[in-house]
Short mmCIF file of C-alpha atoms and ligand atoms in Angstrom, two decimals:
data_model
loop_
_atom_site.label_atom_id
_atom_site.label_comp_id
_atom_site.label_asym_id
_atom_site.label_seq_id
_atom_site.Cartn_x
_atom_site.Cartn_y
_atom_site.Cartn_z
CA UNK A 1 17.12 33.62 -16.48
CA UNK A 2 20.51 33.41 -14.76
CA UNK A 3 23.42 32.30 -16.88
CA UNK A 4 26.35 30.04 -16.16
CA UNK A 5 29.57 32.02 -16.01
CA UNK A 6 31.46 31.86 -19.27
CA UNK A 7 34.74 29.93 -19.24
CA UNK A 8 37.50 30.24 -21.72
CA UNK A 9 36.21 28.97 -25.06
CA UNK A 10 32.78 28.11 -23.63
CA UNK A 11 29.53 29.96 -24.21
CA UNK A 12 27.46 30.87 -21.14
CA UNK A 13 24.50 28.53 -20.75
CA UNK A 14 21.07 29.08 -19.27
CA UNK A 15 20.51 26.45 -16.58
CA UNK A 16 22.67 23.64 -17.93
CA UNK A 17 22.43 19.97 -17.11
CA UNK A 18 25.58 19.28 -15.11
CA UNK A 19 27.54 16.01 -15.07
CA UNK A 20 30.10 15.62 -12.28
CA UNK A 21 32.62 12.77 -12.26
CA UNK A 22 36.14 12.12 -11.08
CA UNK A 23 37.37 11.31 -14.57
CA UNK A 24 36.94 13.57 -17.52
CA UNK A 25 36.47 12.36 -21.06
CA UNK A 26 40.20 12.14 -21.71
CA UNK A 27 42.39 9.52 -20.16
CA UNK A 28 45.96 8.35 -20.39
CA UNK A 29 46.53 5.32 -22.52
CA UNK A 30 49.67 3.17 -22.20
CA UNK A 31 50.75 2.49 -25.75
CA UNK A 32 54.12 1.79 -27.34
CA UNK A 33 55.79 2.09 -23.93
CA UNK A 34 54.47 5.55 -23.18
CA UNK A 35 51.39 7.34 -21.81
CA UNK A 36 49.28 9.18 -24.40
CA UNK A 37 46.31 11.49 -23.63
CA UNK A 38 43.38 10.12 -25.66
CA UNK A 39 39.57 9.95 -25.42
CA UNK A 40 38.80 7.58 -22.53
CA UNK A 41 37.26 4.24 -23.44
CA UNK A 42 36.09 3.16 -19.95
CA UNK A 43 32.42 2.39 -19.31
CA UNK A 44 31.59 5.48 -17.27
CA UNK A 45 32.94 7.96 -19.79
CA UNK A 46 31.58 6.15 -22.85
CA UNK A 47 28.08 6.04 -21.35
CA UNK A 48 28.14 9.76 -20.49
CA UNK A 49 29.84 11.10 -23.63
CA UNK A 50 26.66 11.04 -25.80
CA UNK A 51 24.89 13.20 -23.21
CA UNK A 52 27.83 15.60 -23.09
CA UNK A 53 27.37 16.24 -26.81
CA UNK A 54 24.07 17.99 -26.08
CA UNK A 55 24.43 21.77 -26.24
CA UNK A 56 22.86 22.30 -22.80
CA UNK A 57 25.35 20.19 -20.83
CA UNK A 58 28.41 21.04 -18.71
CA UNK A 59 30.79 18.35 -17.39
CA UNK A 60 32.89 18.99 -14.28
CA UNK A 61 35.73 16.58 -13.52
CA UNK A 62 38.68 16.45 -11.11
CA UNK A 63 42.22 16.77 -12.36
CA UNK A 64 45.56 16.90 -10.63
CA UNK A 65 47.82 19.89 -10.82
CA UNK A 66 51.01 18.69 -12.50
CA UNK A 67 52.40 15.99 -10.21
CA UNK A 68 56.07 15.26 -9.75
CA UNK A 69 58.02 13.65 -12.56
CA UNK A 70 57.68 10.11 -11.15
CA UNK A 71 53.90 10.20 -11.33
CA UNK A 72 53.64 12.03 -14.65
CA UNK A 73 51.27 10.27 -17.00
CA UNK A 74 48.98 8.85 -14.33
CA UNK A 75 46.69 11.81 -13.83
CA UNK A 76 45.16 14.14 -16.33
CA UNK A 77 45.69 17.84 -15.77
CA UNK A 78 43.44 20.74 -16.71
CA UNK A 79 45.33 21.22 -19.96
CA UNK A 80 44.65 17.59 -20.96
CA UNK A 81 40.89 17.91 -20.50
CA UNK A 82 40.24 21.26 -22.17
CA UNK A 83 40.20 22.16 -25.83
CA UNK A 84 38.26 19.05 -26.95
CA UNK A 85 34.77 19.01 -28.45
CA UNK A 86 33.00 18.33 -25.13
CA UNK A 87 32.03 21.07 -22.64
CA UNK A 88 34.41 20.06 -19.87
CA UNK A 89 35.32 22.16 -16.86
CA UNK A 90 38.31 20.57 -15.11
CA UNK A 91 38.63 21.27 -11.39
CA UNK A 92 42.34 21.24 -10.53
CA UNK A 93 43.41 19.91 -7.15
CA UNK A 94 46.94 20.12 -5.73
CA UNK A 95 48.74 16.85 -6.53
CA UNK A 96 48.89 15.86 -2.82
CA UNK A 97 45.15 16.48 -2.33
CA UNK A 98 44.35 14.58 -5.52
CA UNK A 99 46.46 11.61 -4.41
CA UNK A 100 44.80 11.53 -0.96
CA UNK A 101 41.28 11.79 -2.45
CA UNK A 102 41.66 9.50 -5.46
CA UNK A 103 44.44 7.11 -4.40
CA UNK A 104 44.39 6.81 -0.61
CA UNK A 105 40.64 6.99 0.02
CA UNK A 106 38.65 6.34 -3.18
CA UNK A 107 40.78 3.49 -4.47
CA UNK A 108 42.69 2.10 -1.50
CA UNK A 109 39.75 2.18 0.92
CA UNK A 110 36.33 2.56 -0.75
CA UNK A 111 37.08 0.56 -3.89
CA UNK A 112 38.60 -2.28 -1.85
CA UNK A 113 35.84 -2.33 0.77
CA UNK A 114 33.09 -2.28 -1.85
CA UNK A 115 34.75 -5.11 -3.79
CA UNK A 116 35.27 -7.19 -0.64
CA UNK A 117 39.06 -7.06 -0.85
CA UNK A 118 39.98 -7.08 2.80
CA UNK A 119 43.46 -7.85 4.16
CA UNK A 120 46.92 -7.57 2.66
CA UNK A 121 45.77 -7.37 -0.96
CA UNK A 122 43.29 -4.59 -0.26
CA UNK A 123 41.73 -2.65 2.58
CA UNK A 124 43.56 -3.37 5.84
CA UNK A 125 43.29 -0.56 8.38
CA UNK A 126 42.38 3.07 8.93
CA UNK A 127 45.36 4.74 10.58
CA UNK A 128 46.19 8.39 11.29
CA UNK A 129 47.48 8.92 7.76
CA UNK A 130 44.22 7.59 6.35
CA UNK A 131 42.16 9.90 8.59
CA UNK A 132 44.28 12.78 7.34
CA UNK A 133 43.64 11.70 3.73
CA UNK A 134 39.91 11.53 4.40
CA UNK A 135 39.73 15.09 5.73
CA UNK A 136 42.35 16.79 3.62
CA UNK A 137 41.87 14.74 0.46
CA UNK A 138 38.46 13.13 0.03
CA UNK A 139 36.37 15.76 1.81
CA UNK A 140 38.51 18.63 0.55
CA UNK A 141 38.18 17.49 -3.09
CA UNK A 142 34.40 17.20 -2.80
CA UNK A 143 34.21 20.64 -1.17
CA UNK A 144 36.40 22.13 -3.89
CA UNK A 145 34.17 20.66 -6.59
CA UNK A 146 31.03 22.03 -4.90
CA UNK A 147 32.67 25.44 -4.58
CA UNK A 148 33.78 25.54 -8.23
CA UNK A 149 30.36 24.47 -9.47
CA UNK A 150 28.67 27.10 -7.29
CA UNK A 151 30.90 29.88 -8.55
CA UNK A 152 30.54 28.81 -12.22
CA UNK A 153 26.80 28.11 -12.33
CA UNK A 154 24.12 30.34 -10.87
CA UNK A 155 21.29 28.16 -12.11
CA UNK A 156 21.38 24.45 -12.93
CA UNK A 157 18.65 22.32 -14.47
CA UNK A 158 19.80 19.07 -12.85
CA UNK A 159 22.92 17.31 -11.58
CA UNK A 160 24.11 13.85 -12.58
CA UNK A 161 26.86 12.87 -10.12
CA UNK A 162 29.00 9.80 -10.65
CA UNK A 163 30.39 7.17 -8.33
CA UNK A 164 32.22 6.48 -5.09
CA UNK A 165 34.65 9.36 -5.44
CA UNK A 166 31.78 11.79 -4.93
CA UNK A 167 29.51 10.43 -2.19
CA UNK A 168 29.52 13.69 -0.15
CA UNK A 169 28.78 15.89 -3.16
CA UNK A 170 24.95 15.61 -3.42
CA UNK A 171 24.53 17.00 0.12
CA UNK A 172 27.09 19.76 -0.52
CA UNK A 173 25.29 20.81 -3.70
CA UNK A 174 21.88 20.55 -2.02
CA UNK A 175 22.93 23.35 0.40
CA UNK A 176 23.77 25.59 -2.54
CA UNK A 177 21.04 24.50 -4.99
CA UNK A 178 18.10 23.59 -2.70
CA UNK A 179 15.54 23.11 -5.49
CA UNK A 180 17.68 21.57 -8.25
CA UNK A 181 17.06 17.86 -9.01
CA UNK A 182 20.13 15.78 -8.13
CA UNK A 183 20.85 12.17 -9.09
CA UNK A 184 23.87 10.22 -7.86
CA UNK A 185 24.80 6.94 -9.54
CA UNK A 186 27.16 4.39 -7.95
CA UNK A 187 28.87 2.23 -10.59
CA UNK A 188 30.33 -0.30 -8.13
CA UNK A 189 28.74 -2.73 -5.64
CA UNK A 190 27.20 -0.99 -2.61
CA UNK A 191 28.21 -2.45 0.79
CA UNK A 192 25.72 -4.14 3.11
CA UNK A 193 25.59 -2.70 6.67
CA UNK A 194 28.07 -5.14 8.30
CA UNK A 195 30.63 -4.25 5.64
CA UNK A 196 29.87 -0.53 5.89
CA UNK A 197 30.57 -0.81 9.64
CA UNK A 198 34.21 -1.53 8.78
CA UNK A 199 34.52 2.21 8.07
CA UNK A 200 34.77 4.75 10.91
CA UNK A 201 31.32 5.91 12.05
CA UNK A 202 31.90 9.51 10.99
CA UNK A 203 32.93 8.42 7.47
CA UNK A 204 29.92 6.25 6.80
CA UNK A 205 27.66 8.98 8.11
CA UNK A 206 29.17 11.41 5.56
CA UNK A 207 28.78 8.81 2.79
CA UNK A 208 25.14 8.00 3.52
CA UNK A 209 24.04 11.54 4.35
CA UNK A 210 25.97 12.78 1.33
CA UNK A 211 24.01 10.43 -0.94
CA UNK A 212 20.75 11.39 0.75
CA UNK A 213 21.34 14.93 -0.47
CA UNK A 214 20.22 13.60 -3.88
CA UNK A 215 16.61 13.22 -5.03
CA UNK A 216 17.42 9.94 -6.73
CA UNK A 217 20.13 7.47 -5.64
CA UNK A 218 20.97 5.21 -8.58
CA UNK A 219 22.45 1.71 -8.25
CA UNK A 220 23.45 -1.05 -10.69
CA UNK A 221 21.32 -3.87 -9.26
CA UNK A 222 18.42 -4.48 -6.90
CA UNK A 223 20.91 -6.01 -4.44
CA UNK A 224 22.86 -2.74 -4.34
CA UNK A 225 19.64 -0.75 -3.86
CA UNK A 226 18.61 -3.03 -0.95
CA UNK A 227 22.09 -2.67 0.61
CA UNK A 228 21.76 1.12 0.51
CA UNK A 229 18.26 1.02 2.03
CA UNK A 230 19.51 -1.30 4.79
CA UNK A 231 22.45 1.01 5.53
CA UNK A 232 20.10 4.00 5.83
CA UNK A 233 17.82 2.12 8.20
CA UNK A 234 20.45 0.38 10.34
CA UNK A 235 23.18 2.98 10.43
CA UNK A 236 21.24 6.25 10.27
CA UNK A 237 17.90 5.15 11.75
CA UNK A 238 15.99 6.49 8.71
CA UNK A 239 12.59 5.20 7.84
CA UNK A 240 12.79 3.26 4.55
CA UNK A 241 10.20 1.74 2.23
CA UNK A 242 11.65 -1.39 0.63
CA UNK A 243 8.73 -1.83 -1.75
CA UNK A 244 8.65 1.70 -3.06
CA UNK A 245 12.44 1.94 -2.75
CA UNK A 246 12.48 5.20 -0.82
CA UNK A 247 14.20 6.72 2.21
CA UNK A 248 12.77 9.48 4.36
CA UNK A 249 15.42 11.98 5.45
CA UNK A 250 15.55 13.81 8.79
CA UNK A 251 14.25 16.96 7.10
CA UNK A 252 11.25 15.08 5.68
CA UNK A 253 12.38 14.70 2.05
CA UNK A 254 11.68 11.43 0.25
CA UNK A 255 14.76 10.12 -1.58
CA UNK A 256 14.02 7.62 -4.35
CA UNK A 257 16.43 4.68 -4.83
CA UNK A 258 16.42 3.38 -8.40
CA UNK A 259 18.13 0.59 -10.33
CA UNK A 260 19.76 1.50 -13.66
CA UNK A 261 21.91 -1.39 -14.92
CA UNK A 262 24.81 0.00 -16.96
CA UNK A 263 24.93 -1.31 -20.51
CA UNK A 264 26.75 -1.32 -23.81
CA UNK A 265 26.07 0.72 -26.95
CA UNK A 266 25.31 -1.81 -29.74
CA UNK A 267 25.19 0.84 -32.48
CA UNK A 268 28.61 2.24 -31.54
CA UNK A 269 30.01 -1.30 -31.34
CA UNK A 270 28.57 -2.05 -34.78
CA UNK A 271 30.45 0.94 -36.20
CA UNK A 272 33.64 0.02 -34.35
CA UNK A 273 33.56 -3.53 -35.74
CA UNK A 274 33.43 -2.09 -39.30
CA UNK A 275 36.36 0.26 -38.70
CA UNK A 276 39.76 -0.07 -40.38
CA UNK A 277 41.39 -0.20 -36.92
CA UNK A 278 39.45 -3.35 -35.96
CA UNK A 279 40.11 -4.86 -39.41
CA UNK A 280 43.81 -4.29 -38.89
CA UNK A 281 43.66 -5.76 -35.36
CA UNK A 282 41.75 -8.81 -36.67
CA UNK A 283 44.50 -9.50 -39.21
CA UNK A 284 47.22 -9.05 -36.60
CA UNK A 285 45.53 -11.25 -33.97
CA UNK A 286 44.76 -14.06 -36.43
CA UNK A 287 48.39 -15.12 -36.41
CA UNK A 288 48.82 -14.68 -32.70
CA UNK A 289 45.86 -16.61 -31.30
CA UNK A 290 45.40 -20.40 -31.14
CA UNK A 291 42.97 -22.65 -32.90
CA UNK A 292 40.81 -22.48 -29.74
CA UNK A 293 40.94 -19.45 -27.51
CA UNK A 294 40.07 -18.37 -24.01
CA UNK A 295 40.40 -14.63 -23.48
CA UNK A 296 39.91 -12.06 -20.75
CA UNK A 297 39.68 -8.27 -21.05
CA UNK A 298 39.94 -6.22 -17.88
CA UNK A 299 41.83 -3.61 -15.93
CA UNK A 300 44.57 -5.06 -13.75
CA UNK A 301 42.76 -5.02 -10.42
CA UNK A 302 42.47 -7.42 -7.47
CA UNK A 303 38.68 -7.17 -7.86
CA UNK A 304 38.96 -8.73 -11.32
CA UNK A 305 40.58 -11.80 -9.74
CA UNK A 306 43.01 -12.41 -12.60
CA UNK A 307 45.37 -14.56 -10.50
CA UNK A 308 42.72 -17.22 -9.80
CA UNK A 309 41.61 -17.05 -13.43
CA UNK A 310 45.12 -18.00 -14.60
CA UNK A 311 45.36 -20.71 -11.95
CA UNK A 312 42.06 -22.11 -13.23
CA UNK A 313 43.46 -22.13 -16.76
CA UNK A 314 46.51 -24.07 -15.50
CA UNK A 315 44.15 -26.58 -13.90
CA UNK A 316 42.21 -26.83 -17.19
CA UNK A 317 45.40 -27.76 -19.07
CA UNK A 318 46.19 -30.29 -16.35
CA UNK A 319 42.78 -32.00 -16.61
CA UNK A 320 42.53 -31.78 -20.42
CA UNK A 321 45.80 -32.93 -22.08
CA UNK A 322 43.82 -33.19 -25.35
CA UNK A 323 43.54 -29.38 -25.47
CA UNK A 324 47.20 -28.56 -24.92
CA UNK A 325 48.27 -28.41 -28.57
CA UNK A 326 45.45 -26.14 -29.70
CA UNK A 327 44.27 -23.97 -26.79
CA UNK A 328 45.64 -20.52 -25.96
CA UNK A 329 44.71 -17.92 -23.35
CA UNK A 330 45.09 -14.31 -24.55
CA UNK A 331 44.81 -11.86 -21.66
CA UNK A 332 44.15 -8.23 -22.57
CA UNK A 333 45.08 -6.50 -19.34
CA UNK A 334 44.68 -2.76 -19.05
CA UNK A 335 47.22 -1.00 -16.79
CA UNK A 336 45.37 0.71 -13.94
CA UNK A 337 46.16 2.85 -10.86
CA UNK A 338 49.81 1.89 -11.33
CA UNK A 339 51.06 4.37 -8.71
CA UNK A 340 49.41 2.42 -5.88
CA UNK A 341 51.48 -0.32 -4.27
CA UNK A 342 48.55 -2.73 -3.98
CA UNK A 343 48.17 -2.59 -7.77
CA UNK A 344 51.93 -3.05 -8.31
CA UNK A 345 51.93 -6.09 -6.01
CA UNK A 346 48.91 -7.55 -7.77
CA UNK A 347 50.51 -7.03 -11.19
CA UNK A 348 53.58 -8.94 -9.95
CA UNK A 349 51.35 -11.75 -8.65
CA UNK A 350 49.61 -12.00 -12.04
CA UNK A 351 52.92 -12.16 -13.89
CA UNK A 352 54.29 -14.80 -11.49
CA UNK A 353 51.17 -16.96 -11.94
CA UNK A 354 51.36 -16.70 -15.73
CA UNK A 355 55.07 -17.62 -15.64
CA UNK A 356 54.33 -20.63 -13.48
CA UNK A 357 51.58 -21.94 -15.80
CA UNK A 358 53.62 -21.21 -18.94
CA UNK A 359 56.73 -22.94 -17.53
CA UNK A 360 54.68 -26.01 -16.66
CA UNK A 361 52.95 -26.42 -20.00
CA UNK A 362 55.17 -24.77 -22.60
CA UNK A 363 56.72 -28.02 -23.79
CA UNK A 364 53.43 -29.92 -24.10
CA UNK A 365 51.68 -26.96 -25.71
CA UNK A 366 54.50 -26.22 -28.16
CA UNK A 367 54.54 -22.56 -26.99
CA UNK A 368 53.70 -20.65 -23.79
CA UNK A 369 49.91 -21.14 -23.54
CA UNK A 370 49.16 -17.77 -21.91
CA UNK A 371 49.94 -14.56 -23.74
CA UNK A 372 49.51 -11.22 -22.00
CA UNK A 373 48.78 -7.95 -23.82
CA UNK A 374 49.44 -5.19 -21.28
CA UNK A 375 47.76 -2.32 -23.06
CA UNK A 376 44.38 -0.67 -23.52
CA UNK A 377 44.07 -1.20 -27.23
CA UNK A 378 40.27 -1.38 -27.53
CA UNK A 379 40.24 -2.46 -31.18
CA UNK A 380 42.58 -5.37 -30.47
CA UNK A 381 40.39 -6.51 -27.58
CA UNK A 382 37.23 -6.23 -29.71
CA UNK A 383 38.78 -8.33 -32.47
CA UNK A 384 39.65 -11.02 -29.93
CA UNK A 385 36.18 -10.85 -28.33
CA UNK A 386 34.60 -11.41 -31.73
CA UNK A 387 36.47 -14.65 -32.38
CA UNK A 388 37.13 -16.21 -28.97
CA UNK A 389 35.64 -19.51 -27.78
CA UNK A 390 35.48 -18.47 -24.14
CA UNK A 391 35.40 -15.08 -22.44
CA UNK A 392 36.44 -15.47 -18.80
CA UNK A 393 35.04 -12.88 -16.36
CA UNK A 394 35.74 -14.22 -12.87
CA UNK A 395 35.61 -10.98 -10.84
CA UNK A 396 35.45 -11.27 -7.05
CA UNK A 397 32.83 -8.52 -7.14
CA UNK A 398 31.87 -6.28 -10.02
CA UNK A 399 29.31 -3.47 -10.23
CA UNK A 400 28.11 -4.68 -13.64
CA UNK A 401 30.96 -5.71 -16.03
CA UNK A 402 30.46 -4.07 -19.38
CA UNK A 403 33.01 -6.31 -21.11
CA UNK A 404 30.54 -9.19 -20.82
CA UNK A 405 27.81 -7.06 -22.42
CA UNK A 406 30.07 -5.78 -25.19
CA UNK A 407 31.20 -9.33 -25.92
CA UNK A 408 27.54 -10.41 -26.22
CA UNK A 409 27.11 -7.81 -28.98
CA UNK A 410 30.28 -8.58 -30.96
CA UNK A 411 30.85 -12.36 -30.51
CA UNK A 412 30.69 -14.23 -33.82
CA UNK A 413 32.33 -17.60 -33.24
CA UNK A 414 29.88 -18.01 -31.23
CA UNK A 415 31.69 -17.91 -27.92
CA UNK A 416 30.68 -18.86 -24.40
CA UNK A 417 30.76 -16.59 -21.34
CA UNK A 418 32.21 -18.07 -18.14
CA UNK A 419 31.04 -15.59 -15.57
CA UNK A 420 31.40 -14.95 -11.86
CA UNK A 421 28.09 -15.16 -10.01
CA UNK A 422 29.14 -12.09 -8.06
CA UNK A 423 29.36 -9.74 -11.04
CA UNK A 424 26.37 -7.38 -11.39
CA UNK A 425 25.71 -8.68 -14.92
CA UNK A 426 25.16 -12.24 -13.60
CA UNK A 427 21.47 -11.56 -12.90
CA UNK A 428 20.94 -10.69 -16.57
CA UNK A 429 23.15 -13.53 -17.86
CA UNK A 430 21.74 -16.45 -15.86
CA UNK A 431 20.32 -18.19 -18.93
CA UNK A 432 23.31 -17.35 -21.09
CA UNK A 433 26.57 -17.76 -19.19
CA UNK A 434 28.18 -20.63 -17.32
CA UNK A 435 28.21 -19.19 -13.81
CA UNK A 436 31.09 -19.84 -11.41
CA UNK A 437 31.96 -18.87 -7.87
CA UNK A 438 35.02 -16.61 -8.17
CA UNK A 439 37.07 -18.41 -5.48
CA UNK A 440 36.32 -21.84 -6.97
CA UNK A 441 39.40 -22.50 -9.12
CA UNK A 442 38.34 -26.08 -9.79
CA UNK A 443 34.81 -25.06 -10.77
CA UNK A 444 36.15 -22.35 -13.07
CA UNK A 445 38.46 -24.86 -14.81
CA UNK A 446 35.53 -27.25 -15.27
CA UNK A 447 33.29 -24.49 -16.61
CA UNK A 448 35.93 -23.55 -19.23
CA UNK A 449 36.26 -27.22 -20.15
CA UNK A 450 32.47 -27.52 -20.55
CA UNK A 451 32.37 -24.29 -22.60
CA UNK A 452 35.02 -25.59 -25.00
CA UNK A 453 33.04 -28.81 -25.52
CA UNK A 454 29.71 -27.04 -25.97
CA UNK A 455 28.07 -27.63 -29.36
CA UNK A 456 27.71 -24.57 -31.60
CA UNK A 457 23.90 -24.60 -31.45
CA UNK A 458 23.89 -24.30 -27.66
CA UNK A 459 26.58 -21.63 -27.75
CA UNK A 460 24.52 -19.64 -30.24
CA UNK A 461 21.30 -19.97 -28.22
CA UNK A 462 22.97 -18.83 -25.01
CA UNK A 463 24.71 -15.94 -26.73
CA UNK A 464 21.47 -14.82 -28.36
CA UNK A 465 19.73 -14.59 -24.97
CA UNK A 466 22.30 -12.17 -23.59
CA UNK A 467 22.58 -10.24 -26.85
CA UNK A 468 18.81 -9.69 -26.87
CA UNK A 469 18.86 -8.42 -23.31
CA UNK A 470 21.69 -6.00 -24.06
CA UNK A 471 19.93 -4.73 -27.19
CA UNK A 472 16.70 -4.22 -25.22
CA UNK A 473 18.45 -2.17 -22.51
CA UNK A 474 21.40 -0.22 -23.88
CA UNK A 475 23.67 2.52 -22.58
CA UNK A 476 21.17 5.03 -24.03
CA UNK A 477 18.39 3.47 -21.93
CA UNK A 478 20.59 3.68 -18.83
CA UNK A 479 20.89 7.41 -19.42
CA UNK A 480 17.35 8.21 -20.54
CA UNK A 481 15.81 6.40 -17.55
CA UNK A 482 17.83 8.66 -15.23
CA UNK A 483 16.87 11.82 -17.11
CA UNK A 484 13.25 10.77 -17.11
CA UNK A 485 13.32 10.19 -13.31
CA UNK A 486 14.65 13.73 -12.99
CA UNK A 487 11.81 15.01 -15.18
CA UNK A 488 14.06 15.84 -18.15
CA UNK A 489 13.43 14.77 -21.74
C1 G6P B 1 35.23 1.69 -12.40
C2 G6P B 1 34.65 2.86 -11.67
C3 G6P B 1 34.81 4.12 -12.46
C4 G6P B 1 36.25 4.27 -12.83
C5 G6P B 1 36.75 3.05 -13.59
C6 G6P B 1 38.23 3.12 -13.97
O1 G6P B 1 34.47 1.37 -13.50
O2 G6P B 1 33.30 2.65 -11.38
O3 G6P B 1 34.42 5.24 -11.71
O4 G6P B 1 36.43 5.43 -13.60
O5 G6P B 1 36.56 1.92 -12.79
O6 G6P B 1 39.00 3.41 -12.86
P1 G6P B 1 39.92 4.69 -12.80
O7 G6P B 1 40.41 4.72 -11.38
O8 G6P B 1 40.99 4.43 -13.79
O9 G6P B 1 39.08 5.89 -13.15
#
């Protein structure tokens, strides 16, 4: 049997299972005023890492060649990803190509479009520079990945390809590995046809035909799967079967579309909650939080809708003077994509909103009521999730939202989830959370008020419903369902 070419420090493998993602397992963490390379804690990486521990797996990821000094710390380089315990093959891209692929197309266009952030705070226009970034960044990066995989692996058991950065890749790999099972999973909401039409025709054709290179197209929710089927029918003229969830391609292949809701890992969370690091964070946070606490835990991102969340908290303090002395809002905000101006502007807007609410209520509350923790200290966030009264997740759009699922596993108080109806997890949390429309500031304030008044027995019953669902469908189930659909045990 053909072997995968040996790389430095890696044994050759017979027909490995290949994961391909933009991010590798290491990430930069902003801590103590500096960036540190550490194991990534984001959902995508944490759900894939257990698979990568298998001896028959290879993981290809994109990295930037060392960027200029100003951008240092934002991108991992090949040296950051290698040398760890996992079988990672970093694919280096010139810094300018990486920026065009990851920043200018994946995040400034696709992320914004798929999270419905249109206009000045998000996706505005496709100009000549953007077309250049598409061809010389996004397409070039996908081609480079396909080329590197082809030259490193002569035989592959199956491909698991991740997310919106890599839509063209299934079709590129299909040309080189015609008989290898390929699954692509999109972690973020998939656009319905009218929204997809906001992209140039040639781009959406590459996106859809790229995905159709896979045998299985994986989505977070049934709504995302339907959106993909509708795009294939309306924009490509493919024949689709909405009951069997399948698309027939021009060359007569049948592509299955499947729903795999991302989930948390209750066993790993159980261990984390027993760790000295969480014990230390618990002790530290005890003094810093209020008697009653609203919290939020998310990356700084317009899709997370933090600004309206803080405005809703201001409205809550306005309508409930009785809460002012005892209620605090701790916001655990993870720095994200900080080289992109839309993220810088949004961070400024968040800070201005917090200042405005704090200035208004500081005297009545006896201290600024909103405290921001601008860091990705997972243990600190877990300690706060365990003891909070309310977790606010008011995303404009969200593929799933794993924070809500992790909270359901670790909450002890018990807390209440105030959740945007437009987050993927909302379908699973209908009987558990208080659902809000993300633009409804008044409704969000009222939902937080109702959550804070909710008797413990009702809080516990609601929490239990979501916890049971998460424990019945975990991150391991997300993965094993995909492997099983590819015919792999
Ligand atoms: C979302 C995406 C992931 C991405 C993560 C963090 O969850 O679906 O693909 O990795 O956000 O974003 P970043 O740009 O920091 O990788």
